[in-house]
Amino acid sequence: MIDFNNINRDNLIELLTTEDEKLIEQMFHEAYRIKLENVGNVVYFRGIIEFSNICTKNCFYCGIRKSNGKVERYMMSEEEILDMAKWCHDANYGSLVLQSGERSDEQFVEFVERILRKIKSQWNLGITLSLGEQTEETFKRWFDAGAHRYLLRIETSNQELYRTLHPADHKHDIRLESLDNLRKLGYQVGTGVMIGLPGQTAEDLADDIRFFKKRDIDMIGMGPYVVHHDTPLAEKMPNFDKERQLDLALRMIALTRIVLKDVNIASTTALQALDPKGREYGLRAGANIIMPVITDTKYRKQYLLYEDKPCVDENASMCRSCLEGRIQSVGESIRYGEWGDSPHFRRRQNG
Ligand code: 5AD
Ligand code: SF4
């Protein structure tokens, strides 16, 4: 018998791999119960603006890696980004995420800083950044300019596995140090991993969840690894099994909810790349955040980190009404107009 209130590493491994239908059902049931108890059946939106696909890095799995010459690169203007932020505010989304490839040149840092100040001076929006590893000074400048959440995935907690997924100069230690700096500066800290990577074991995934717990993380954004054929990693997974990836990703969401309880967990778009109902399944498994893409349609096809990314021909309004229906279909409701901060963050602030 597994005590769901006190799950150990062996239990996590068993729950990630079991084929016992009863046990699987019990795990998802427990995860949903804990979700209701801690965050309710309420979904918060974060409109995501993917404002540039220019990246200085070369992660082996990612479609917009620097060496992929097939991608047409773009950088939105300040005006375009502000228009989308206004759309987000008018649609009553409460929060937005600014995401792009990783750059750390002064021109970029200053650009983001300026955008943040302009957004904050006009609208009451919660702002999350997802802009990769940066120096402590840069994190501080952006925090002072109005960002208060930061998403930086560790991709995997296994250092060895991390090395097989990145060039030698992409260092896991720097990622960990960045997470420490973000926390120190007062950000709500989000991290996550890719699930179902070539060479990743159930032990690794169990350790990922334990990593989130140990680091006292506030927000989780994790999703299935999805092959992109113009990347080196695609060769390592010639038989990509969508069903298996989806199953594993949903188990990870459920187990993270069971272990971490009061954090915000995103039901990521990558889930929907595997199944049209992927994001709804994510909510049922324990997630409570959805990040609707509000990037202008003309850029969406150039921001493909993985294949089969959904909604590339849609626009922000279409995504909004589509998501409303999807969320209602699983008995949940959207809380508009509020930031929806991580309850865990608030608790740790109140000490
Ligand atoms: N499949 C799934 N997720 C991916 N990411 C990048 N490439 C892929 C892929 N092929 C994720 C990484 C990164 C985030 C921005 O996108 O986890 O941190
Ligand atoms: Fe760049 Fe991020 Fe893609 Fe790595 S995962 S290549 S840092 S956009």
Short mmCIF file of C-alpha atoms in Angstrom, two decimals, residues 6 133 190 194 209 217 235 281 308 312-313 326 343:
data_model
loop_
_atom_site.label_atom_id
_atom_site.label_comp_id
_atom_site.label_asym_id
_atom_site.label_seq_id
_atom_site.Cartn_x
_atom_site.Cartn_y
_atom_site.Cartn_z
CA ASN A 6 4.12 10.36 2.62
CA GLU A 133 20.18 32.14 -17.75
CA GLY A 190 9.52 28.44 -11.53
CA MET A 194 11.29 17.71 -20.10
CA ILE A 209 10.19 15.82 -8.34
CA ILE A 217 10.06 25.78 -5.93
CA GLU A 235 18.27 10.70 -34.13
CA TYR A 281 -5.84 16.11 -19.37
CA ASP A 308 3.22 19.62 -34.10
CA VAL A 312 0.08 28.12 -35.19
CA ASP A 313 -2.65 29.34 -37.56
CA ARG A 326 -11.86 23.24 -23.28
CA PRO A 343 -0.02 30.07 -2.98
#
